[in-house]
mmCIF file of C-alpha atoms in Angstrom:
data_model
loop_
_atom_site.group_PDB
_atom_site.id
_atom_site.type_symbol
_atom_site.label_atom_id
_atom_site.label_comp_id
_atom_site.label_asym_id
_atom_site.label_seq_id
_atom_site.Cartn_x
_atom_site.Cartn_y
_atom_site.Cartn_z
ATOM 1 C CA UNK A 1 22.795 -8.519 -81.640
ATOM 2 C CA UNK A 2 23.283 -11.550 -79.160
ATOM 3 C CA UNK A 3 25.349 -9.626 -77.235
ATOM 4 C CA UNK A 4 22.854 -6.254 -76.859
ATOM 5 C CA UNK A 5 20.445 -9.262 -75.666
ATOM 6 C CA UNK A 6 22.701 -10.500 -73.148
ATOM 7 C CA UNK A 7 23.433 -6.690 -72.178
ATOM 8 C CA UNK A 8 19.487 -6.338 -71.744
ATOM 9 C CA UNK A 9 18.977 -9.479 -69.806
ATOM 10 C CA UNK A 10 21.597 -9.224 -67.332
ATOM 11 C CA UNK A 11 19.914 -5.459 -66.869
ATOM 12 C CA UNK A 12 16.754 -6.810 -65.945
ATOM 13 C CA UNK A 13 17.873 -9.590 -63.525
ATOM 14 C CA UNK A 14 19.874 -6.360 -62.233
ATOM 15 C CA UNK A 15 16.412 -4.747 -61.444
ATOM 16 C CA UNK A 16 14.819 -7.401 -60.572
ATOM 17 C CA UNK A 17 17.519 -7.912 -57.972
ATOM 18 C CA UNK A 18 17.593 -4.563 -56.784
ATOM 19 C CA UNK A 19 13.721 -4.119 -56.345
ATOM 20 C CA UNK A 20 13.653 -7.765 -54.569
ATOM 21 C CA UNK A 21 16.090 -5.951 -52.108
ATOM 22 C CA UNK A 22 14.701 -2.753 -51.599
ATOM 23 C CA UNK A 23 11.254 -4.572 -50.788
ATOM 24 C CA UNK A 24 12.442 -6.865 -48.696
ATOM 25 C CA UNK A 25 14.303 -4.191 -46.943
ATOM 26 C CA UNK A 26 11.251 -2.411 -47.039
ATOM 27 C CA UNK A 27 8.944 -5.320 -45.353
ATOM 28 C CA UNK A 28 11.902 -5.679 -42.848
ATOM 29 C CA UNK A 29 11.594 -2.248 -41.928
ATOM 30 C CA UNK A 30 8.046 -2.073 -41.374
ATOM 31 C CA UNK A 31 7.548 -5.196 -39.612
ATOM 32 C CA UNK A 32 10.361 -3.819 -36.953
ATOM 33 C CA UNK A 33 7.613 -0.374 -37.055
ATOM 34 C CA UNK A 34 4.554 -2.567 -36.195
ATOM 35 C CA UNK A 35 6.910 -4.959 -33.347
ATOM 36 C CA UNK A 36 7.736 -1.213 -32.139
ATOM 37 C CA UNK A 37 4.035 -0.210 -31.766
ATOM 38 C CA UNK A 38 2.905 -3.645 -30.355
ATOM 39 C CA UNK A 39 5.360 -3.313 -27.521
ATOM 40 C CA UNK A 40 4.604 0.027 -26.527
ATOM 41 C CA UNK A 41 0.575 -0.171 -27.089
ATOM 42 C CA UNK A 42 1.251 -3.907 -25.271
ATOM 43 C CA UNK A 43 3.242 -1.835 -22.419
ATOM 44 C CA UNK A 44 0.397 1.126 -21.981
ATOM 45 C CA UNK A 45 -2.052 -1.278 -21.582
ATOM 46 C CA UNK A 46 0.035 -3.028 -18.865
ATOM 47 C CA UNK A 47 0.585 -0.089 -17.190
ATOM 48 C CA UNK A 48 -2.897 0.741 -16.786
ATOM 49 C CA UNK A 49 -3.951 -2.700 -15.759
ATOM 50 C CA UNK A 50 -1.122 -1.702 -12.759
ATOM 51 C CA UNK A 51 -2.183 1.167 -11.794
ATOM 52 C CA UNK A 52 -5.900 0.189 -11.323
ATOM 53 C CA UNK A 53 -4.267 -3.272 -9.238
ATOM 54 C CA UNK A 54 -1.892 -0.799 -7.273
ATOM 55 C CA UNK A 55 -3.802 2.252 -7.303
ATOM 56 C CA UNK A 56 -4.630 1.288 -2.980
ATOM 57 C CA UNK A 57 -1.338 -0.574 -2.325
ATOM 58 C CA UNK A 58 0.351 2.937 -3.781
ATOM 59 C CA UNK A 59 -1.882 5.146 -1.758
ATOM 60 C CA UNK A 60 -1.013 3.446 1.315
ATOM 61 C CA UNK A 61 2.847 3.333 0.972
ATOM 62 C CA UNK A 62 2.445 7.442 0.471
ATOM 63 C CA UNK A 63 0.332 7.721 3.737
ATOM 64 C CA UNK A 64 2.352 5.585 5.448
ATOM 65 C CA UNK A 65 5.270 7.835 4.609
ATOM 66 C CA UNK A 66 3.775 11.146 5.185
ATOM 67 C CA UNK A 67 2.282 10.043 8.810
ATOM 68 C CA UNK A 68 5.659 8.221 10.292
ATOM 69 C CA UNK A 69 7.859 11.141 9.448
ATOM 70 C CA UNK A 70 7.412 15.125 10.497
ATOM 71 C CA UNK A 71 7.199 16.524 6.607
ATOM 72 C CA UNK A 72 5.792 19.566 7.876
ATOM 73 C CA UNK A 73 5.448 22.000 10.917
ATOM 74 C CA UNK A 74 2.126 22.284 10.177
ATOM 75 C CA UNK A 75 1.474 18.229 10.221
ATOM 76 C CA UNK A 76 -1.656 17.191 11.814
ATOM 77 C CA UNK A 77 -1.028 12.690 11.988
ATOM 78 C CA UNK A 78 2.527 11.981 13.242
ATOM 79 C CA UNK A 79 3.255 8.752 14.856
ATOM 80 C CA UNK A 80 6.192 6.508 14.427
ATOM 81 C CA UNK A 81 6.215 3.214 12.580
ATOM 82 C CA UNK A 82 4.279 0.939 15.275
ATOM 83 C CA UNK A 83 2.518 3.659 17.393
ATOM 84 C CA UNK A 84 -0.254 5.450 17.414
ATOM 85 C CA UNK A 85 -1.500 8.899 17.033
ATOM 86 C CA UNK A 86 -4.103 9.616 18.850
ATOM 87 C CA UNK A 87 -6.585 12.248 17.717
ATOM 88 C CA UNK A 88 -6.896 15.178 20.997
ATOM 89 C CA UNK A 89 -10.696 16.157 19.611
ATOM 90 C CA UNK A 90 -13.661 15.239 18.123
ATOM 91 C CA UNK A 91 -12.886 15.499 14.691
ATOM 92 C CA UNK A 92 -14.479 18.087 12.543
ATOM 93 C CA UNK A 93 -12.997 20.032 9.255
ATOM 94 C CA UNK A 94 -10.032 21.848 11.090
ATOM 95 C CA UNK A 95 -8.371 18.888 12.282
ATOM 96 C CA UNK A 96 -9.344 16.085 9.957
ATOM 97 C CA UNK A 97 -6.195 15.824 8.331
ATOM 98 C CA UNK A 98 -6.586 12.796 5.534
ATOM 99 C CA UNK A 99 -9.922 11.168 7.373
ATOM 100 C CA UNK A 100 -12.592 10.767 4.563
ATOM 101 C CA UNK A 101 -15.911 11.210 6.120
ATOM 102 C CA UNK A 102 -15.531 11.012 9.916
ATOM 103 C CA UNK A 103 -18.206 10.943 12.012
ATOM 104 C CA UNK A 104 -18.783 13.281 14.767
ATOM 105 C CA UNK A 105 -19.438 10.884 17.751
ATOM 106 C CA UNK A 106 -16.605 9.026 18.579
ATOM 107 C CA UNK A 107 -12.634 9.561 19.205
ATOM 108 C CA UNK A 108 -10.132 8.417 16.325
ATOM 109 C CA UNK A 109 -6.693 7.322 16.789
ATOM 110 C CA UNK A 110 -4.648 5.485 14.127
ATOM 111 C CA UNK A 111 -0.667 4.430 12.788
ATOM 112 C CA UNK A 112 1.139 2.703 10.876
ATOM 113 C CA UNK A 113 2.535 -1.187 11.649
ATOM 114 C CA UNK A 114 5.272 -2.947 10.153
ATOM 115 C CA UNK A 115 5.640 -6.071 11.238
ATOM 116 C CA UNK A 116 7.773 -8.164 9.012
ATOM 117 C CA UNK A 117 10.690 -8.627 11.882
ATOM 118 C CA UNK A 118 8.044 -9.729 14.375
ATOM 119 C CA UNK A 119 4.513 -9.277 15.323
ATOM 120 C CA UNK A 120 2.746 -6.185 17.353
ATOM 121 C CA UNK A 121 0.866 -6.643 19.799
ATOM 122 C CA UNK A 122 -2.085 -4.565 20.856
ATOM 123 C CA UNK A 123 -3.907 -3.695 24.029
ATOM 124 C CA UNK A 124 -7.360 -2.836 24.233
ATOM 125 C CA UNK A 125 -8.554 -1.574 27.655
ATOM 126 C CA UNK A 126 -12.379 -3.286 29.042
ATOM 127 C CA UNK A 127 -14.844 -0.962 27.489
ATOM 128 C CA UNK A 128 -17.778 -1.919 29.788
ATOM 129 C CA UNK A 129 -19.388 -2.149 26.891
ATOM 130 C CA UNK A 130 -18.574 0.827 25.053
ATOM 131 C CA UNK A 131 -18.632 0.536 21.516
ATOM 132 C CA UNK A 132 -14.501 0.892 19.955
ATOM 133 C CA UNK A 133 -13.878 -0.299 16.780
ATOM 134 C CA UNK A 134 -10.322 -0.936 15.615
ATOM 135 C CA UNK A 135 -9.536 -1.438 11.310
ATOM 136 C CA UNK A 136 -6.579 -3.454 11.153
ATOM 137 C CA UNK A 137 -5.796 -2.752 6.837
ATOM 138 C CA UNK A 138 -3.314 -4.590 5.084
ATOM 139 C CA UNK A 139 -1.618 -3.202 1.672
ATOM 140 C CA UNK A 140 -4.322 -4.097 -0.191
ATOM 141 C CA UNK A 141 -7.006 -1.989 1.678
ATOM 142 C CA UNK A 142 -8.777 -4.998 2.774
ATOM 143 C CA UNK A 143 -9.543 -4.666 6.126
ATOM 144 C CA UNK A 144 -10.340 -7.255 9.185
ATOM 145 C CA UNK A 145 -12.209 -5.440 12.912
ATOM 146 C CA UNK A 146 -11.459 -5.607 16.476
ATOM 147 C CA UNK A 147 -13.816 -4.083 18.324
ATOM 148 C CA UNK A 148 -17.038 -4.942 20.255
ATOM 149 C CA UNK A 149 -18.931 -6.083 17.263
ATOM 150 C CA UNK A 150 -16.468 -9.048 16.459
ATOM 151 C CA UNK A 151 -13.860 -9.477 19.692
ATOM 152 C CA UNK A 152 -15.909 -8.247 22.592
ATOM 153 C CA UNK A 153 -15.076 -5.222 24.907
ATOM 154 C CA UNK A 154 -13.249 -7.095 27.792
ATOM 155 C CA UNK A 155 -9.842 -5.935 28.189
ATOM 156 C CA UNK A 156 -7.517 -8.094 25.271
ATOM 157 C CA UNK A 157 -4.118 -8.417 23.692
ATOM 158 C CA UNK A 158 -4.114 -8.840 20.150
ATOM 159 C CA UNK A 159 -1.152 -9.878 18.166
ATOM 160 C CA UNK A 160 -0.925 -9.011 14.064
ATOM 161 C CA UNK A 161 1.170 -11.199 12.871
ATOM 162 C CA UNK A 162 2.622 -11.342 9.214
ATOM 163 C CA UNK A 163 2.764 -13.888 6.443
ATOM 164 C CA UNK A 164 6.717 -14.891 7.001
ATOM 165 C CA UNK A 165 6.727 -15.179 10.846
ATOM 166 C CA UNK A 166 6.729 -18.476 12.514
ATOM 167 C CA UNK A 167 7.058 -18.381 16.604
ATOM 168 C CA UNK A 168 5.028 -19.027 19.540
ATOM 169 C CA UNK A 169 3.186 -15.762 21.248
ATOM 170 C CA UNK A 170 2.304 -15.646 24.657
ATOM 171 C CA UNK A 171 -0.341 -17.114 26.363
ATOM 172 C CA UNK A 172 -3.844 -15.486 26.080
ATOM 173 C CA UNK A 173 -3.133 -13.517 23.325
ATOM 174 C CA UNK A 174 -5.036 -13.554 20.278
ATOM 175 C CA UNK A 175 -3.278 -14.088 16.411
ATOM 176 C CA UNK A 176 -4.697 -11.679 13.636
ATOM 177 C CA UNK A 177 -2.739 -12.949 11.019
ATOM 178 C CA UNK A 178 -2.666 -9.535 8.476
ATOM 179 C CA UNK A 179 -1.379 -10.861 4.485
ATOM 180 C CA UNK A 180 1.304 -7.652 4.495
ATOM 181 C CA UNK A 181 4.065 -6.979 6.652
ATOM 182 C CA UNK A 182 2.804 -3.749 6.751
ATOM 183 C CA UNK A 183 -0.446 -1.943 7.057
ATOM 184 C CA UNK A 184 -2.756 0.790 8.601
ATOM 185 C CA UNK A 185 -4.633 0.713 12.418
ATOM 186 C CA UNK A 186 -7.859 3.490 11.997
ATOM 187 C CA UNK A 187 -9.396 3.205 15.293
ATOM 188 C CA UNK A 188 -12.882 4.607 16.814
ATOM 189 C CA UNK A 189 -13.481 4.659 20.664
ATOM 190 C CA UNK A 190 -17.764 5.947 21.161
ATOM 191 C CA UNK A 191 -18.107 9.295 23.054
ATOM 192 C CA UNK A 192 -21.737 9.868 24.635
ATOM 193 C CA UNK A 193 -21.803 13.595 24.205
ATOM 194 C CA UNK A 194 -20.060 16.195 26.154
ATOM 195 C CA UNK A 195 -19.927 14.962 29.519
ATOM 196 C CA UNK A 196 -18.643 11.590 28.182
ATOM 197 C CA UNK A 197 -15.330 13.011 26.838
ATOM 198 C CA UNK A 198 -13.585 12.536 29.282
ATOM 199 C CA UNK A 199 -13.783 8.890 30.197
ATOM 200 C CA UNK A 200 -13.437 8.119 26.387
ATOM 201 C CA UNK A 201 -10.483 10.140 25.856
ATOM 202 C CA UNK A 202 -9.277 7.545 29.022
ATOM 203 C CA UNK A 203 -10.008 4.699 27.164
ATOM 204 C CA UNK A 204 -8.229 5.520 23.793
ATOM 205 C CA UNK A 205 -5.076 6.107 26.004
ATOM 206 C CA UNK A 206 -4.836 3.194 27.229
ATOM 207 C CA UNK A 207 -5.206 1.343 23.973
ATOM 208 C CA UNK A 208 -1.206 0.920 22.788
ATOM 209 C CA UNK A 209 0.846 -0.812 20.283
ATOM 210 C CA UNK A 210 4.516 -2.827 21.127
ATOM 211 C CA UNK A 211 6.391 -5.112 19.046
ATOM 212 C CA UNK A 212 6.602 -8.578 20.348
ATOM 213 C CA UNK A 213 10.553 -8.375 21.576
ATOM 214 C CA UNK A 214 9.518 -5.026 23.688
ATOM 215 C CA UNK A 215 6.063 -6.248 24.806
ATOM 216 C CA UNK A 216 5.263 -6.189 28.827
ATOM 217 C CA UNK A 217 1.647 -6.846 30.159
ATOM 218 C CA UNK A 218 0.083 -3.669 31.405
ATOM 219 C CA UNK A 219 3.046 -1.074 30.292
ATOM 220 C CA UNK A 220 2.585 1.938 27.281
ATOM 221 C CA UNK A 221 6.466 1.804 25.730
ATOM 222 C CA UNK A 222 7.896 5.243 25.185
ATOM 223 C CA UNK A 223 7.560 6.593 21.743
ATOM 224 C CA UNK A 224 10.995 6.926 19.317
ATOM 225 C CA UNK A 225 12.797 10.504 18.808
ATOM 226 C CA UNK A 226 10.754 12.121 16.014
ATOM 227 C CA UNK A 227 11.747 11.108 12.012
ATOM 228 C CA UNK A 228 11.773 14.097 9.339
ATOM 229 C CA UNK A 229 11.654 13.861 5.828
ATOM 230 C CA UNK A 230 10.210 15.746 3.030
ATOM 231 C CA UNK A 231 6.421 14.563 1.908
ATOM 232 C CA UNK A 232 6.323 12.097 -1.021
ATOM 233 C CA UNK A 233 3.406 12.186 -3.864
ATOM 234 C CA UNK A 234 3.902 9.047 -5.968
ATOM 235 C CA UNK A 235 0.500 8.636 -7.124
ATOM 236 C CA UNK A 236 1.548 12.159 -9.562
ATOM 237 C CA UNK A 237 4.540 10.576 -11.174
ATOM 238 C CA UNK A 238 6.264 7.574 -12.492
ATOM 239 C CA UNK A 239 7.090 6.805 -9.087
ATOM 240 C CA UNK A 240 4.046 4.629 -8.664
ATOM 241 C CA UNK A 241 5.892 2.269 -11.174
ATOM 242 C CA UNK A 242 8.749 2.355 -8.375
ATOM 243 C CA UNK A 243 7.066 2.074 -5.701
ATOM 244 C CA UNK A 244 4.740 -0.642 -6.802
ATOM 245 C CA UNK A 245 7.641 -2.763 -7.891
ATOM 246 C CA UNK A 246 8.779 -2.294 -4.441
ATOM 247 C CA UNK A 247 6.224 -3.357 -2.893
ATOM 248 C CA UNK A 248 5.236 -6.431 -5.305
ATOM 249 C CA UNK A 249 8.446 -8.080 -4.515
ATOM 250 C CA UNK A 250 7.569 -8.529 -0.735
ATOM 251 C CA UNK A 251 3.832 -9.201 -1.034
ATOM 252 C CA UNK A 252 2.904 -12.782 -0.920
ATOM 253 C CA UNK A 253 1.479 -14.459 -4.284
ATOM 254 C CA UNK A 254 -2.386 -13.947 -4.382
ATOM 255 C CA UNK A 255 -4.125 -17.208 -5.716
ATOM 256 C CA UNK A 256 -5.398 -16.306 -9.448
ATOM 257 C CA UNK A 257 -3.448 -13.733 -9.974
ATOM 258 C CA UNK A 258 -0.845 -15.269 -11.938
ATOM 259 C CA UNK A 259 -1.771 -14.352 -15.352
ATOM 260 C CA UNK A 260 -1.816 -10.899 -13.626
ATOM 261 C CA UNK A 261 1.594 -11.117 -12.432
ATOM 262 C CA UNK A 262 3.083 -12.640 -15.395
ATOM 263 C CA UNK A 263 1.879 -9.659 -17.575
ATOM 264 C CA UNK A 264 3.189 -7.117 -15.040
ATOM 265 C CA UNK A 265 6.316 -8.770 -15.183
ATOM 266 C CA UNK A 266 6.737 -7.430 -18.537
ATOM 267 C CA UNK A 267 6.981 -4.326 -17.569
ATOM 268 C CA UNK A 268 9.163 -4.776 -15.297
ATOM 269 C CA UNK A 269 6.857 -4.670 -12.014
ATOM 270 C CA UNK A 270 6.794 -7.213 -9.605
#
C-alpha cells in the first residue's frame, strides 16, 4: 500500500510539473505575441507620424528630380541643378506643367539649387519698379521672398547660402542664408497686358543663377549638356521611407524636434 502511495504521489508532482511547464511555456509564448504586435502597431504609428513630417520634404526631392533631368520628350520644366527655366508664355492650362494655381498676369520662371559645395548667387535686373517676386523654398517648404515687396527693385546680387558653408562673399552682395543645401526658386516677373510682354519677358532674362566659384558681375553662364533619367514617384511606394532617410541625414537638427527624431530613429529614418 505505501508503495501504490508513493507511485500516486510521484504521479502528481509529475503533472504538476508538466502543467507548470506547459504554462509557462505558454505565457512565454504569448508575451513574445503581444512584444510582436507592440513593435509593429509601435512601427505603423511611426511611420505615419513620418510621412505627415516628410510628406513636403518628399515631394520636393521628386520635383527636384523630375525638373533637373529630361524624363520625357514631352517635358514641359527642364533646367539643370542651379539654373533656371524660364516659362516662354503666360501660363494657362496647356503649359502649366506642376504650377498649382498660377495667375494669369505675370511671367514665371523657376529651378532647382543645391548649394551644399558653395553658395549661388542670383541677379536680379532694376525693375523700375515693376513688381517680381522671387520664392526662395528650402526642403521643408518654408519659404523666404526677394522681390519688390521685401528687397526693393534696384538691380541686386543675392547669395543663398547653406547651413555648412563658412567663407567671405563679395562685396555688395546680399546673404539669404536658406536651412537646406537644397531647395526650389518659383519666380514671378508682372506683365501689364499685351503690349507689356515684351519688356517683361526682358526682364526675366536677365534674372540668372551661378555658383559662387563661376560667378562674374554682369555675365549669364552657359547652361550644362542636358541630364536624362527616367521620372521617379516616391510619394506611391516605400521609397518615401528611402528617400526621407536620405534626406534626414543631411538636414540640420530642428530645435524641439528631438523627441521627433528619436522616435523616427526607430524605424530606422533619420
Amino acid at each position: 500500500r505505501k508503495v501504490w502511495l508513493s507511485v500516486a504521489a510521484l504521479a502528481v508532482i509529475a503533472i504538476a510539473l508538466a502543467l507548470n511547464f506547459n504554462l509557462a511555456t505558454l505565457v512565454s509564448s504569448q508575451q513574445k505575441k503581444n512584444d510582436e504586435l507592440i513593435a509593429e502597431q509601435m512601427a505603423y504609428h511611426v511611420g505615419t507620424l513620418a510621412v505627415l513630417y516628410g510628406y513636403p520634404i518628399v515631394d520636393m526631392y521628386k520635383q527636384m528630380h523630375n525638373e533637373t533631368h529630361r524624363v520625357s520628350p514631352q517635358q514641359q520644366v527642364y533646367a539643370p541643378i542651379n539654373r533656371l527655366y524660364r516659362y516662354p508664355d503666360i501660363v494657362g492650362p496647356h503649359n502649366a506643367g506642376n504650377l498649382r494655381a498660377p495667375n494669369n498676369d505675370t511671367l514665371y520662371f523657376s529651378g532647382w539649387f543645391d548649394i551644399s559645395a558653395e553658395p549661388l548667387i542670383l541677379h536680379t535686373p532694376d525693375t523700375a519698379g515693376r513688381y517680381f517676386t522671387i520664392a526662395v523654398t528650402n526642403l521643408y517648404a518654408e519659404v523666404e521672398h526677394i522681390g519688390r515687396r521685401t528687397t526693393g527693385t534696384a538691380q541686386g546680387y543675392f547669395a543663398l547660402v547653406g547651413p555648412n558653408w563658412n567663407g567671405a562673399l563679395p562685396a555688395g552682395m546680399r546673404a539669404i542664408p536658406v536651412e537646406s543645401e537644397q531647395g526650389w526658386l518659383l519666380g514671378r516677373m508682372l506683365v501689364d497686358g499685351p503690349g507689356d510682354f515684351a519688356a517683361a519677358k526682358a526682364l526675366v532674362d536677365a534674372i540668372w543663377v551661378a555658383p559662387l566659384s563661376n560667378f562674374t558681375p554682369g555675365q549669364r553662364p552657359g547652361d550644362p549638356p542636358e541630364l536624362e533619367a527616367g521620372a521617379i514617384d516616391p510619394l506611391s511606394s516605400l521609397a518615401f521611407f528611402e528617400v526621407l532617410n536620405k534626406a534626414l541625414k543631411k538636414l540640420p537638427p530642428r530645435a524641439g524636434e528631438e523627441a521627433l527624431m528619436s522616435q523616427f530613429d526607430l524605424i530606422g529614418i533619420g
